[in-house]
Short mmCIF file of C-alpha atoms and ligand atoms in Angstrom, two decimals:
data_model
loop_
_atom_site.label_atom_id
_atom_site.label_comp_id
_atom_site.label_asym_id
_atom_site.label_seq_id
_atom_site.Cartn_x
_atom_site.Cartn_y
_atom_site.Cartn_z
CA MET V 1 12.21 -24.49 -9.88
CA THR V 2 12.32 -26.52 -7.18
CA ILE V 3 14.14 -27.30 -4.20
CA LEU V 4 15.71 -30.36 -4.14
CA GLY V 5 17.85 -32.47 -2.01
CA ASN V 6 16.20 -32.59 1.24
CA ASP V 7 13.21 -34.12 1.76
CA ASP V 8 13.48 -33.31 5.56
CA TRP V 9 14.70 -29.95 5.45
CA TRP V 10 11.17 -29.08 7.08
CA ARG V 11 12.15 -30.66 10.77
CA ASP V 12 14.46 -28.13 11.83
CA ALA V 13 14.17 -24.98 9.68
CA VAL V 14 13.79 -21.47 10.40
CA VAL V 15 10.22 -21.10 9.62
CA TYR V 16 9.83 -16.67 8.76
CA GLN V 17 6.28 -15.34 8.29
CA VAL V 18 5.14 -12.74 5.82
CA TYR V 19 1.89 -11.24 6.04
CA PRO V 20 2.42 -10.44 3.04
CA ARG V 21 -0.09 -6.92 3.82
CA SER V 22 1.92 -5.21 6.19
CA PHE V 23 5.08 -6.62 4.99
CA ALA V 24 6.67 -4.22 1.94
CA ASP V 25 4.81 -2.24 -0.88
CA ALA V 26 6.70 -1.35 -4.07
CA ASP V 27 4.22 -0.76 -6.12
CA GLY V 28 2.79 2.16 -3.48
CA ASP V 29 -0.91 2.24 -2.72
CA GLY V 30 -0.01 1.10 0.65
CA THR V 31 -0.73 -2.11 0.68
CA GLY V 32 2.26 -4.68 0.58
CA ASP V 33 1.97 -6.53 -2.00
CA LEU V 34 3.88 -10.11 -3.61
CA GLN V 35 5.96 -8.58 -5.97
CA GLY V 36 7.28 -6.34 -2.17
CA VAL V 37 7.49 -10.10 -0.45
CA ARG V 38 10.67 -9.95 -3.60
CA SER V 39 11.66 -7.07 -3.41
CA ARG V 40 12.98 -7.99 0.11
CA LEU V 41 14.68 -11.91 -0.11
CA PRO V 42 17.92 -10.46 0.08
CA TYR V 43 16.87 -9.00 3.59
CA LEU V 44 15.81 -12.54 4.46
CA LYS V 45 18.45 -14.43 2.82
CA ALA V 46 20.60 -12.23 4.80
CA LEU V 47 19.07 -12.81 8.06
CA GLY V 48 19.32 -16.41 7.52
CA VAL V 49 15.81 -18.08 7.04
CA ASP V 50 15.13 -21.60 5.89
CA ALA V 51 11.78 -20.65 4.80
CA ILE V 52 8.52 -18.12 4.66
CA TRP V 53 5.26 -19.07 5.05
CA LEU V 54 2.81 -16.58 3.43
CA SER V 55 0.13 -15.41 5.12
CA PRO V 56 -3.64 -15.55 2.26
CA PHE V 57 -2.45 -13.34 -0.61
CA TYR V 58 -5.97 -14.47 -2.40
CA THR V 59 -8.92 -12.79 -4.40
CA SER V 60 -10.30 -11.57 -1.03
CA PRO V 61 -12.39 -8.79 0.04
CA LEU V 62 -10.73 -8.59 3.53
CA ALA V 63 -13.14 -9.21 6.13
CA ASP V 64 -10.50 -11.17 7.60
CA GLY V 65 -7.33 -9.86 5.84
CA GLY V 66 -7.36 -12.03 3.68
CA TYR V 67 -8.49 -15.44 5.79
CA ASP V 68 -11.97 -15.23 3.64
CA VAL V 69 -11.16 -15.98 0.33
CA ALA V 70 -13.40 -15.88 -2.67
CA ASP V 71 -11.33 -17.97 -5.56
CA TYR V 72 -8.09 -20.33 -3.72
CA ARG V 73 -6.55 -20.01 -7.21
CA ASP V 74 -5.68 -16.42 -8.04
CA VAL V 75 -4.37 -13.24 -6.66
CA ASP V 76 -5.89 -10.88 -5.55
CA PRO V 77 -4.68 -7.72 -7.23
CA ARG V 78 -4.38 -5.48 -4.16
CA PHE V 79 -1.62 -8.17 -4.12
CA GLY V 80 -0.47 -8.56 -7.34
CA SER V 81 -0.80 -11.17 -9.80
CA LEU V 82 -0.13 -15.14 -10.54
CA GLY V 83 2.76 -13.85 -12.28
CA ASP V 84 3.88 -11.58 -9.08
CA PHE V 85 3.78 -15.32 -7.68
CA ASP V 86 5.70 -16.69 -9.88
CA GLN V 87 8.37 -14.34 -10.37
CA MET V 88 8.30 -14.48 -6.45
CA ILE V 89 8.16 -17.95 -5.82
CA GLY V 90 11.06 -18.32 -8.34
CA ASP V 91 13.63 -15.92 -7.14
CA ALA V 92 12.86 -17.13 -3.26
CA HIS V 93 14.05 -20.42 -4.82
CA GLY V 94 17.00 -19.31 -6.36
CA LEU V 95 17.88 -18.58 -3.30
CA GLY V 96 17.31 -20.75 -1.02
CA ILE V 97 14.28 -19.78 1.08
CA ARG V 98 11.30 -22.48 0.71
CA VAL V 99 8.00 -20.63 0.21
CA ILE V 100 4.90 -22.35 2.23
CA VAL V 101 1.29 -20.69 1.38
CA ASP V 102 -1.26 -20.82 3.67
CA LEU V 103 -4.34 -23.09 3.09
CA VAL V 104 -7.90 -21.90 4.10
CA PRO V 105 -10.27 -24.93 4.28
CA ASN V 106 -12.85 -24.26 6.52
CA HIS V 107 -14.89 -21.41 5.59
CA SER V 108 -14.28 -19.44 2.40
CA SER V 109 -15.59 -15.89 2.20
CA ASP V 110 -19.02 -15.15 1.96
CA ALA V 111 -18.02 -13.50 -1.57
CA HIS V 112 -16.95 -16.69 -2.90
CA PRO V 113 -18.59 -18.10 -6.06
CA ARG V 114 -20.04 -20.95 -4.66
CA PHE V 115 -21.97 -19.01 -0.93
CA GLN V 116 -23.44 -16.54 -4.00
CA ALA V 117 -24.94 -20.16 -6.23
CA ALA V 118 -25.69 -21.13 -2.92
CA LEU V 119 -27.26 -18.07 -1.71
CA ALA V 120 -29.21 -18.26 -5.02
CA ALA V 121 -30.68 -21.43 -5.34
CA GLY V 122 -31.87 -21.41 -2.45
CA PRO V 123 -32.49 -23.61 0.83
CA GLY V 124 -32.68 -27.32 -0.22
CA SER V 125 -30.50 -26.81 -2.92
CA PRO V 126 -27.51 -29.05 -4.54
CA GLU V 127 -25.44 -25.65 -4.35
CA ARG V 128 -27.01 -24.99 -0.64
CA ASP V 129 -24.73 -28.38 0.29
CA TRP V 130 -21.95 -27.04 0.06
CA TYR V 131 -22.00 -24.89 3.13
CA MET V 132 -23.76 -25.45 6.65
CA PHE V 133 -27.34 -24.33 6.02
CA GLY V 134 -30.13 -25.17 8.78
CA GLU V 135 -33.49 -25.02 9.82
CA GLY V 136 -33.38 -22.55 12.97
CA LEU V 137 -35.56 -23.83 15.78
CA GLY V 138 -38.37 -22.04 17.89
CA GLU V 139 -42.28 -21.91 15.76
CA SER V 140 -40.88 -20.32 13.28
CA GLY V 141 -37.20 -21.48 12.98
CA GLU V 142 -36.62 -17.72 14.31
CA LEU V 143 -33.53 -18.81 16.29
CA PRO V 144 -30.04 -20.69 16.10
CA PRO V 145 -30.65 -23.64 14.96
CA ASN V 146 -27.49 -24.54 18.38
CA ASP V 147 -25.90 -22.53 21.03
CA TRP V 148 -22.43 -22.84 19.16
CA GLU V 149 -20.35 -18.74 19.48
CA SER V 150 -18.55 -17.61 16.98
CA ILE V 151 -14.53 -17.14 17.92
CA PHE V 152 -14.39 -13.56 16.92
CA GLY V 153 -18.02 -13.15 19.27
CA GLY V 154 -21.58 -13.50 18.90
CA PRO V 155 -23.78 -16.49 17.52
CA ALA V 156 -21.53 -18.63 14.71
CA TRP V 157 -25.61 -18.28 12.26
CA THR V 158 -26.91 -15.81 10.33
CA ARG V 159 -30.25 -16.00 9.44
CA LEU V 160 -30.84 -15.17 5.42
CA PRO V 161 -33.96 -13.76 4.53
CA ASP V 162 -35.39 -16.76 3.42
CA GLY V 163 -35.59 -18.17 6.42
CA GLN V 164 -32.01 -20.70 6.77
CA TRP V 165 -30.05 -19.71 9.07
CA TYR V 166 -25.99 -20.80 7.70
CA LEU V 167 -23.18 -21.99 10.18
CA HIS V 168 -20.12 -19.41 11.02
CA LEU V 169 -17.32 -20.43 13.29
CA PHE V 170 -16.08 -16.99 12.26
CA ALA V 171 -17.27 -13.49 11.11
CA PRO V 172 -20.86 -13.79 8.98
CA GLU V 173 -18.10 -12.96 6.27
CA GLN V 174 -16.52 -16.54 6.29
CA PRO V 175 -19.36 -19.15 5.65
CA ASP V 176 -18.04 -22.41 7.04
CA LEU V 177 -17.85 -24.55 4.57
CA ASN V 178 -19.54 -28.26 4.95
CA TRP V 179 -16.79 -31.06 4.26
CA GLU V 180 -19.25 -33.73 4.70
CA ASN V 181 -19.82 -32.66 1.19
CA PRO V 182 -17.15 -35.45 -1.51
CA GLU V 183 -17.43 -31.98 -3.80
CA VAL V 184 -16.06 -29.86 -1.16
CA ARG V 185 -13.39 -32.15 -0.88
CA ALA V 186 -12.04 -32.75 -4.32
CA GLU V 187 -11.98 -29.16 -4.91
CA PHE V 188 -9.97 -29.27 -2.21
CA ARG V 189 -7.32 -30.82 -3.81
CA ASP V 190 -7.22 -29.80 -6.70
CA ILE V 191 -6.68 -26.89 -4.87
CA LEU V 192 -3.43 -27.98 -3.13
CA THR V 193 -2.16 -29.65 -6.69
CA PHE V 194 -2.71 -26.01 -8.32
CA TRP V 195 0.15 -24.11 -6.07
CA LEU V 196 2.39 -28.03 -5.79
CA ASP V 197 2.83 -27.52 -9.28
CA ARG V 198 3.55 -23.97 -9.13
CA GLY V 199 6.19 -25.18 -6.91
CA VAL V 200 4.87 -24.14 -3.58
CA ASP V 201 7.29 -26.69 -0.56
CA GLY V 202 3.74 -26.92 1.70
CA PHE V 203 1.51 -25.23 3.21
CA ARG V 204 0.50 -23.91 6.27
CA VAL V 205 -3.36 -25.43 7.37
CA ASP V 206 -5.88 -22.34 8.90
CA VAL V 207 -8.54 -23.59 11.52
CA ALA V 208 -6.80 -27.22 11.10
CA HIS V 209 -8.75 -28.83 13.51
CA GLY V 210 -12.05 -27.32 12.48
CA MET V 211 -13.59 -28.40 9.12
CA ILE V 212 -15.68 -31.61 10.37
CA LYS V 213 -18.63 -31.01 13.25
CA ALA V 214 -19.93 -33.40 15.46
CA GLU V 215 -22.83 -35.52 14.32
CA GLY V 216 -26.07 -33.38 14.79
CA LEU V 217 -24.10 -30.44 15.23
CA PRO V 218 -25.21 -30.97 19.20
CA SER V 219 -24.94 -27.34 21.41
CA VAL V 220 -22.56 -27.15 23.64
CA GLY V 221 -23.89 -26.36 26.03
CA ARG V 222 -22.65 -23.30 27.56
CA SER V 223 -21.81 -19.74 26.68
CA SER V 224 -19.51 -16.89 26.86
CA ASP V 225 -21.87 -15.34 28.98
CA GLU V 226 -21.37 -17.47 31.46
CA ASP V 227 -17.76 -18.76 32.04
CA GLY V 228 -15.72 -16.44 29.36
CA ARG V 229 -14.90 -17.75 26.07
CA GLN V 230 -17.36 -20.77 25.10
CA ALA V 231 -15.09 -22.22 23.08
CA GLU V 232 -11.14 -22.08 25.45
CA MET V 233 -8.40 -22.39 22.26
CA LEU V 234 -6.87 -24.12 24.53
CA GLY V 235 -8.78 -25.20 26.57
CA ASP V 236 -9.05 -28.74 27.13
CA GLU V 237 -12.98 -29.64 26.65
CA LEU V 238 -14.22 -31.15 23.15
CA VAL V 239 -16.44 -29.14 21.81
CA PRO V 240 -18.49 -29.64 19.07
CA TYR V 241 -16.74 -27.83 16.32
CA PHE V 242 -13.07 -28.24 16.95
CA ASP V 243 -10.89 -31.07 17.22
CA GLN V 244 -13.37 -33.96 15.61
CA ASP V 245 -12.17 -37.31 14.95
CA GLY V 246 -12.88 -37.03 10.49
CA VAL V 247 -10.81 -34.17 10.15
CA HIS V 248 -8.01 -36.69 10.11
CA ASP V 249 -9.68 -37.74 7.18
CA ILE V 250 -8.92 -35.39 5.51
CA TYR V 251 -5.48 -35.30 6.36
CA ARG V 252 -4.96 -38.99 5.42
CA GLU V 253 -6.73 -37.76 1.63
CA TRP V 254 -3.59 -34.93 1.27
CA ARG V 255 -1.33 -36.47 2.97
CA PRO V 256 -0.06 -38.86 -0.09
CA ILE V 257 -1.03 -35.41 -2.31
CA LEU V 258 1.80 -34.06 -0.46
CA ASP V 259 4.26 -37.40 -1.17
CA SER V 260 3.67 -37.49 -4.68
CA TYR V 261 5.75 -34.18 -5.42
CA PRO V 262 9.20 -33.73 -5.01
CA GLY V 263 11.76 -32.15 -2.98
CA GLY V 264 9.85 -32.19 0.63
CA ARG V 265 6.01 -30.65 0.51
CA ILE V 266 4.94 -30.26 3.68
CA GLY V 267 1.72 -29.10 5.39
CA VAL V 268 2.35 -27.68 9.51
CA ALA V 269 -1.37 -27.30 11.06
CA GLU V 270 -2.70 -24.49 13.02
CA ALA V 271 -4.22 -26.13 15.53
CA TRP V 272 -5.91 -25.06 18.64
CA VAL V 273 -6.54 -28.81 20.43
CA ALA V 274 -6.82 -29.03 23.74
CA THR V 275 -3.20 -31.63 25.26
CA PRO V 276 -0.32 -31.71 23.01
CA GLU V 277 -1.28 -35.70 23.02
CA ARG V 278 -4.25 -34.53 21.29
CA LEU V 279 -1.96 -31.68 18.68
CA ALA V 280 0.05 -35.30 18.09
CA ARG V 281 -2.68 -36.80 16.47
CA TYR V 282 -2.47 -34.50 13.80
CA ILE V 283 1.21 -35.24 12.87
CA GLY V 284 3.30 -38.25 11.06
CA THR V 285 3.61 -40.28 7.83
CA GLU V 286 -0.22 -40.15 7.13
CA GLU V 287 -1.34 -36.55 8.32
CA LEU V 288 0.25 -33.52 8.37
CA HIS V 289 4.35 -32.78 9.37
CA GLN V 290 3.88 -30.40 11.75
CA ALA V 291 1.50 -27.97 14.05
CA PHE V 292 1.96 -24.71 15.99
CA ASN V 293 3.15 -25.61 19.03
CA PHE V 294 1.13 -22.56 20.75
CA ASP V 295 1.95 -23.84 24.14
CA PHE V 296 5.40 -22.16 24.10
CA MET V 297 3.67 -18.83 22.47
CA MET V 298 1.57 -18.98 25.52
CA ALA V 299 3.77 -19.41 28.24
CA ASP V 300 4.39 -16.88 30.93
CA PHE V 301 8.28 -15.28 30.87
CA HIS V 302 9.01 -17.61 33.29
CA ALA V 303 11.82 -20.29 34.10
CA LYS V 304 9.28 -22.79 35.64
CA SER V 305 6.25 -22.33 32.49
CA PHE V 306 8.82 -22.02 29.85
CA ARG V 307 10.49 -25.36 30.98
CA THR V 308 7.18 -26.61 31.15
CA VAL V 309 5.93 -26.15 27.65
CA ILE V 310 9.45 -27.44 27.01
CA ASP V 311 9.41 -30.60 28.15
CA ARG V 312 5.75 -30.91 27.58
CA SER V 313 6.45 -30.87 23.86
CA LEU V 314 8.95 -33.07 23.54
CA ALA V 315 8.03 -35.96 24.88
CA GLU V 316 4.63 -35.29 22.25
CA ALA V 317 7.24 -34.80 19.54
CA GLU V 318 8.84 -38.24 20.29
CA LEU V 319 5.08 -39.81 20.91
CA VAL V 320 4.49 -39.13 17.20
CA GLY V 321 8.95 -38.98 15.98
CA ALA V 322 8.56 -35.05 14.01
CA PRO V 323 10.49 -32.92 15.08
CA THR V 324 8.38 -30.17 17.51
CA THR V 325 8.05 -26.38 16.17
CA TRP V 326 8.42 -23.25 18.21
CA VAL V 327 6.40 -19.79 18.15
CA LEU V 328 6.88 -16.82 19.72
CA SER V 329 4.62 -14.02 17.84
CA ASN V 330 1.86 -14.30 14.67
CA HIS V 331 -0.55 -12.37 13.50
CA ASP V 332 -2.95 -13.47 15.68
CA LYS V 333 -1.41 -12.17 19.04
CA TRP V 334 0.61 -10.03 20.80
CA ARG V 335 3.76 -8.76 19.79
CA HIS V 336 6.70 -11.32 22.67
CA VAL V 337 8.34 -7.65 23.46
CA THR V 338 4.82 -6.85 25.06
CA ARG V 339 3.34 -9.69 25.89
CA TYR V 340 6.92 -10.13 28.33
CA GLY V 341 6.12 -6.98 29.39
CA ASP V 342 6.82 -4.45 26.37
CA GLY V 343 8.66 -1.27 26.59
CA GLU V 344 12.85 -1.87 27.88
CA THR V 345 12.19 -4.81 29.87
CA GLY V 346 9.81 -6.49 27.21
CA LEU V 347 12.64 -6.32 24.68
CA ARG V 348 15.63 -8.08 26.83
CA ARG V 349 12.49 -10.62 27.42
CA ALA V 350 11.92 -10.96 23.88
CA ARG V 351 15.28 -11.42 22.98
CA ALA V 352 16.39 -13.55 25.63
CA ALA V 353 13.12 -16.50 25.05
CA THR V 354 14.24 -15.70 21.11
CA LEU V 355 17.73 -17.43 21.82
CA LEU V 356 16.19 -19.80 23.88
CA MET V 357 13.54 -21.00 20.86
CA LEU V 358 16.40 -21.43 18.61
CA ALA V 359 18.18 -23.27 21.02
CA LEU V 360 15.79 -25.96 20.44
CA PRO V 361 15.34 -28.91 18.62
CA GLY V 362 12.99 -29.06 15.93
CA SER V 363 12.00 -25.98 13.99
CA ALA V 364 11.32 -22.17 14.50
CA TYR V 365 8.60 -19.78 13.57
CA LEU V 366 9.94 -16.35 13.36
CA TYR V 367 6.78 -13.37 12.53
CA ASN V 368 7.83 -10.64 10.24
CA GLY V 369 9.45 -7.70 12.03
CA GLU V 370 10.17 -9.10 15.48
CA GLU V 371 13.79 -9.79 14.27
CA LEU V 372 13.67 -5.76 14.87
CA GLY V 373 12.20 -5.59 17.48
CA LEU V 374 8.71 -4.72 16.72
CA PRO V 375 5.93 -3.92 20.14
CA GLU V 376 2.59 -4.34 19.67
CA VAL V 377 1.28 -1.36 18.46
CA LEU V 378 -1.53 -0.37 22.09
CA ASP V 379 -2.72 2.76 21.11
CA LEU V 380 -4.21 2.43 16.72
CA PRO V 381 -7.25 4.57 16.85
CA ASP V 382 -10.66 2.25 17.05
CA GLU V 383 -11.44 3.65 14.03
CA LEU V 384 -8.79 2.26 12.36
CA ARG V 385 -8.45 -1.19 13.23
CA GLU V 386 -9.89 -3.92 10.17
CA ASP V 387 -9.86 -6.80 12.64
CA PRO V 388 -13.76 -8.30 12.52
CA ALA V 389 -13.01 -9.80 16.31
CA PHE V 390 -12.39 -6.31 17.31
CA LEU V 391 -16.24 -4.61 16.53
CA ARG V 392 -17.60 -8.37 18.07
CA THR V 393 -15.31 -8.75 21.34
CA GLY V 394 -13.25 -5.48 21.89
CA GLU V 395 -10.15 -7.38 21.03
CA SER V 396 -8.42 -6.29 18.57
CA ARG V 397 -4.87 -8.42 16.37
CA ASP V 398 -4.10 -4.63 14.19
CA GLY V 399 -1.17 -3.58 16.67
CA CYS V 400 0.75 -6.65 15.43
CA ARG V 401 0.04 -5.72 11.41
CA VAL V 402 1.10 -2.84 11.60
CA PRO V 403 3.14 -2.33 8.36
CA LEU V 404 7.20 -2.88 9.16
CA PRO V 405 9.25 -0.18 9.03
CA TRP V 406 11.87 -0.16 6.68
CA GLY V 407 13.90 2.69 7.33
CA GLY V 408 14.22 6.66 7.55
CA THR V 409 11.09 8.63 9.27
CA VAL V 410 7.93 8.14 9.77
CA THR V 411 6.34 10.83 7.14
CA GLU V 412 8.37 8.80 4.44
CA GLY V 413 5.58 5.59 6.11
CA PHE V 414 9.70 4.11 7.25
CA ARG V 415 9.82 3.08 3.51
CA PHE V 416 7.47 0.84 3.53
CA GLY V 417 6.78 2.28 0.16
CA PRO V 418 8.06 3.90 -2.56
CA THR V 419 8.85 7.41 -2.70
CA GLY V 420 5.56 9.50 -2.69
CA ALA V 421 3.56 6.07 -1.75
CA ALA V 422 0.25 6.29 0.06
CA ARG V 423 0.48 6.01 3.85
CA PRO V 424 1.01 2.65 4.95
CA TRP V 425 -2.64 1.28 5.98
CA LEU V 426 -1.92 1.34 9.07
CA PRO V 427 0.14 4.62 11.04
CA GLN V 428 3.35 3.43 11.81
CA PRO V 429 4.41 5.33 15.57
CA ALA V 430 7.29 7.72 15.09
CA SER V 431 8.84 6.00 18.00
CA TRP V 432 9.97 3.14 15.33
CA GLU V 433 12.95 5.53 14.37
CA LEU V 434 15.12 4.17 16.21
CA LEU V 435 13.41 0.15 14.94
CA THR V 436 13.80 0.53 11.65
CA ALA V 437 15.90 -2.55 9.11
CA ASP V 438 18.02 0.61 7.67
CA ALA V 439 18.71 1.82 11.23
CA GLN V 440 20.11 -1.91 13.09
CA GLU V 441 21.64 -2.19 10.53
CA ASP V 442 25.52 -1.10 11.38
CA ALA V 443 24.76 -1.57 15.32
CA PRO V 444 26.53 -4.82 16.59
CA ASP V 445 24.11 -4.88 19.27
CA SER V 446 20.95 -4.88 17.31
CA THR V 447 17.87 -6.90 17.65
CA LEU V 448 17.87 -7.40 13.70
CA ASN V 449 21.44 -8.11 14.34
CA LEU V 450 20.52 -11.15 17.12
CA TYR V 451 18.56 -12.30 15.54
CA ARG V 452 21.41 -13.15 12.01
CA THR V 453 23.58 -13.80 14.64
CA ALA V 454 21.66 -16.43 15.77
CA LEU V 455 20.57 -18.18 12.61
CA ARG V 456 23.66 -17.90 11.97
CA ILE V 457 24.79 -19.67 14.55
CA ARG V 458 22.43 -22.63 14.42
CA ARG V 459 23.17 -22.91 9.98
CA GLU V 460 27.17 -23.46 11.27
CA HIS V 461 26.21 -26.18 14.44
CA PRO V 462 23.31 -28.16 12.46
CA ALA V 463 22.44 -30.19 15.30
CA LEU V 464 21.74 -27.86 16.98
CA GLY V 465 17.97 -28.00 15.05
CA GLY V 466 18.26 -31.77 16.46
CA GLY V 467 18.95 -34.12 19.43
CA GLN V 468 18.49 -33.80 23.07
CA VAL V 469 17.40 -31.77 25.66
CA LYS V 470 19.21 -32.39 28.75
CA TRP V 471 18.32 -30.36 31.71
CA LEU V 472 21.57 -29.84 34.09
CA ASP V 473 20.96 -28.03 37.89
CA SER V 474 20.35 -24.46 38.30
CA PRO V 475 18.34 -22.42 40.32
CA GLU V 476 14.94 -22.00 40.41
CA ASP V 477 14.59 -19.25 38.27
CA VAL V 478 17.48 -19.65 35.62
CA LEU V 479 17.57 -22.34 32.79
CA VAL V 480 20.14 -24.76 32.25
CA ILE V 481 19.93 -26.48 28.87
CA ALA V 482 22.69 -28.87 27.35
CA ARG V 483 22.48 -29.32 23.89
CA GLU V 484 23.99 -30.31 21.28
CA PRO V 485 28.37 -31.94 22.16
CA GLY V 486 29.75 -28.64 23.42
CA LEU V 487 26.98 -26.33 23.45
CA VAL V 488 24.67 -24.27 26.56
CA VAL V 489 22.27 -22.66 27.20
CA VAL V 490 21.44 -20.45 30.13
CA VAL V 491 18.73 -18.42 30.16
CA ASN V 492 18.18 -15.59 33.82
CA ILE V 493 15.23 -15.02 34.13
CA SER V 494 15.88 -14.02 38.34
CA ASP V 495 16.53 -10.46 39.15
CA SER V 496 20.18 -10.52 39.63
CA PRO V 497 22.86 -11.19 37.54
CA VAL V 498 24.72 -15.26 37.19
CA THR V 499 27.24 -16.39 35.55
CA PRO V 500 28.33 -19.69 34.42
CA ALA V 501 30.98 -20.88 36.63
CA GLU V 502 27.93 -20.77 39.76
CA PHE V 503 27.25 -23.98 37.75
CA GLY V 504 30.38 -25.08 37.51
CA LEU V 505 30.68 -23.70 33.76
CA THR V 506 33.31 -22.16 31.44
CA GLY V 507 33.64 -21.33 27.97
CA GLU V 508 33.47 -18.66 25.03
CA PRO V 509 30.03 -16.94 24.68
CA LEU V 510 28.65 -17.49 21.29
CA VAL V 511 26.14 -15.25 20.94
CA SER V 512 24.82 -12.93 24.22
CA SER V 513 20.76 -12.00 23.97
CA GLY V 514 22.17 -8.61 25.93
CA PRO V 515 25.20 -7.31 26.83
CA LEU V 516 27.19 -9.90 29.54
CA GLY V 517 28.58 -7.82 32.87
CA ALA V 518 32.62 -6.95 32.92
CA ASP V 519 32.98 -10.47 34.61
CA GLY V 520 31.21 -13.03 32.33
CA SER V 521 28.10 -12.71 34.87
CA ILE V 522 24.67 -13.24 32.57
CA PRO V 523 22.02 -10.41 33.95
CA ALA V 524 18.39 -10.27 34.53
CA ASP V 525 16.21 -11.64 32.20
CA THR V 526 19.34 -12.21 29.75
CA ALA V 527 20.29 -15.55 27.78
CA LEU V 528 23.58 -16.75 26.42
CA TRP V 529 25.25 -19.53 24.05
CA LEU V 530 27.77 -20.52 26.05
CA ALA V 531 30.93 -23.06 23.70
CA VAL V 532 32.30 -25.02 27.00
C1 GLC L 1 -6.92 -18.55 12.15
C2 GLC L 1 -6.35 -17.92 11.16
C3 GLC L 1 -7.22 -16.11 12.16
C4 GLC L 1 -8.38 -15.62 11.34
C5 GLC L 1 -8.60 -17.14 11.51
C6 GLC L 1 -10.20 -17.60 10.16
O1 GLC L 1 -6.91 -18.72 13.25
O2 GLC L 1 -4.81 -17.73 12.21
O3 GLC L 1 -5.48 -14.77 11.33
O4 GLC L 1 -8.70 -14.60 11.59
O5 GLC L 1 -7.77 -17.84 11.64
O6 GLC L 1 -9.56 -17.39 9.31
#
């Protein structure tokens, strides 16, 4: 079943990112799975999201949590089967929840049959032309073909026993595909069709800025040792392996495929590029529908940084005639509770930032567990960390991938799996007992209920997902935004309480991210939606 009716659903959709490995474990092996997702769809319906985006669940050695795909048309047995996928998407659509899947086109797994065939076939073969193989520099080719560095640290090239090198912008287990090869392009058009035929509502395109490399693979001329990272994720310098003009041809090939299906099938770009202007080039009627707005996620909890990013993002949206997206957390960054200071302060700020985000025009992406106010787990034992970046850079993304706490106690794995299940694949902190979904269910002030209330109000006021942002006069540390007629959002980022009356506002509080003062004042680090 496909959800028909509104092809523009994505413009103001609230999309919930599921990291399948860590969401819910139906078969009790300690790893989340698609039946686990299916079993929690009623929870997501009650939360009030419009769509889910699933991080990769495809066949994979999980060298990078599944962003190393060995079969793009099948489900890894740890996550279930294609039959489980069909049941999950059928139930989701039955509940009116759309489903976006992750597409990983920049690289495959080294276990992919095409890479294995390339290794076996040897230099100069058509099989090697599926990937980026090259000869090394130096007298006997002992140096890599250029100075490119992996995003996970170390050189982006690995040498094979036969002397050739292959490119991997990420881990060595993730060889880059050669998008200059028409067969690679045809393969991915076919993969798109495979999942569209199975009913998916869209694709989140992984490393959407990566597939095309500059002609001749020129060196960058700068290494991380000299100047931080070689490729800053949001730096303003173009590197020869990211954001090349040629990537846009790929999206122009894909768009007619998406458009040929009914119901509004979309593409959303994960593109870390220098400026909102460059990001805007990925979006529009001929390319993808949306791109993640990472500037918002990376902004400090400061009135000025939020305001600057919001203005820039809206200007960019205007440029392409498509609404922007907002995101505060995902599977690659520290959860926003922790980024904003951790502990009580972090949680208070995270809740305020969420209310700000959900009042902005465009679509919002939530990351599983943020509705429970989960912090980053910072004290995982090193030997349990699985992020391939950890060994190379000391930075680890495991702390935001800890299995979700649904109920009960830590000895029960917080009911991540059924009774008697194996321990969750990463250990959960005992302190999460107060943060489980069950513990928050009936607590009116819980973060879970804050999200539910905000999403309900957003549904009741469809205009909140669109329209303009009008900044009202306010002190420097307070954001006051007039939204659809009748709704004002106040975010108090200053150290002391403010009252709406100070800005000439009177009205009914609809929802606030924390308790208001007895006099209706908004405490520090608190946001309020006011009906005026
Ligand atoms: C994207 C994913 C990240 C992954 C990388 C390589 O940035 O979000 O998790 O490690 O691509 O596929």
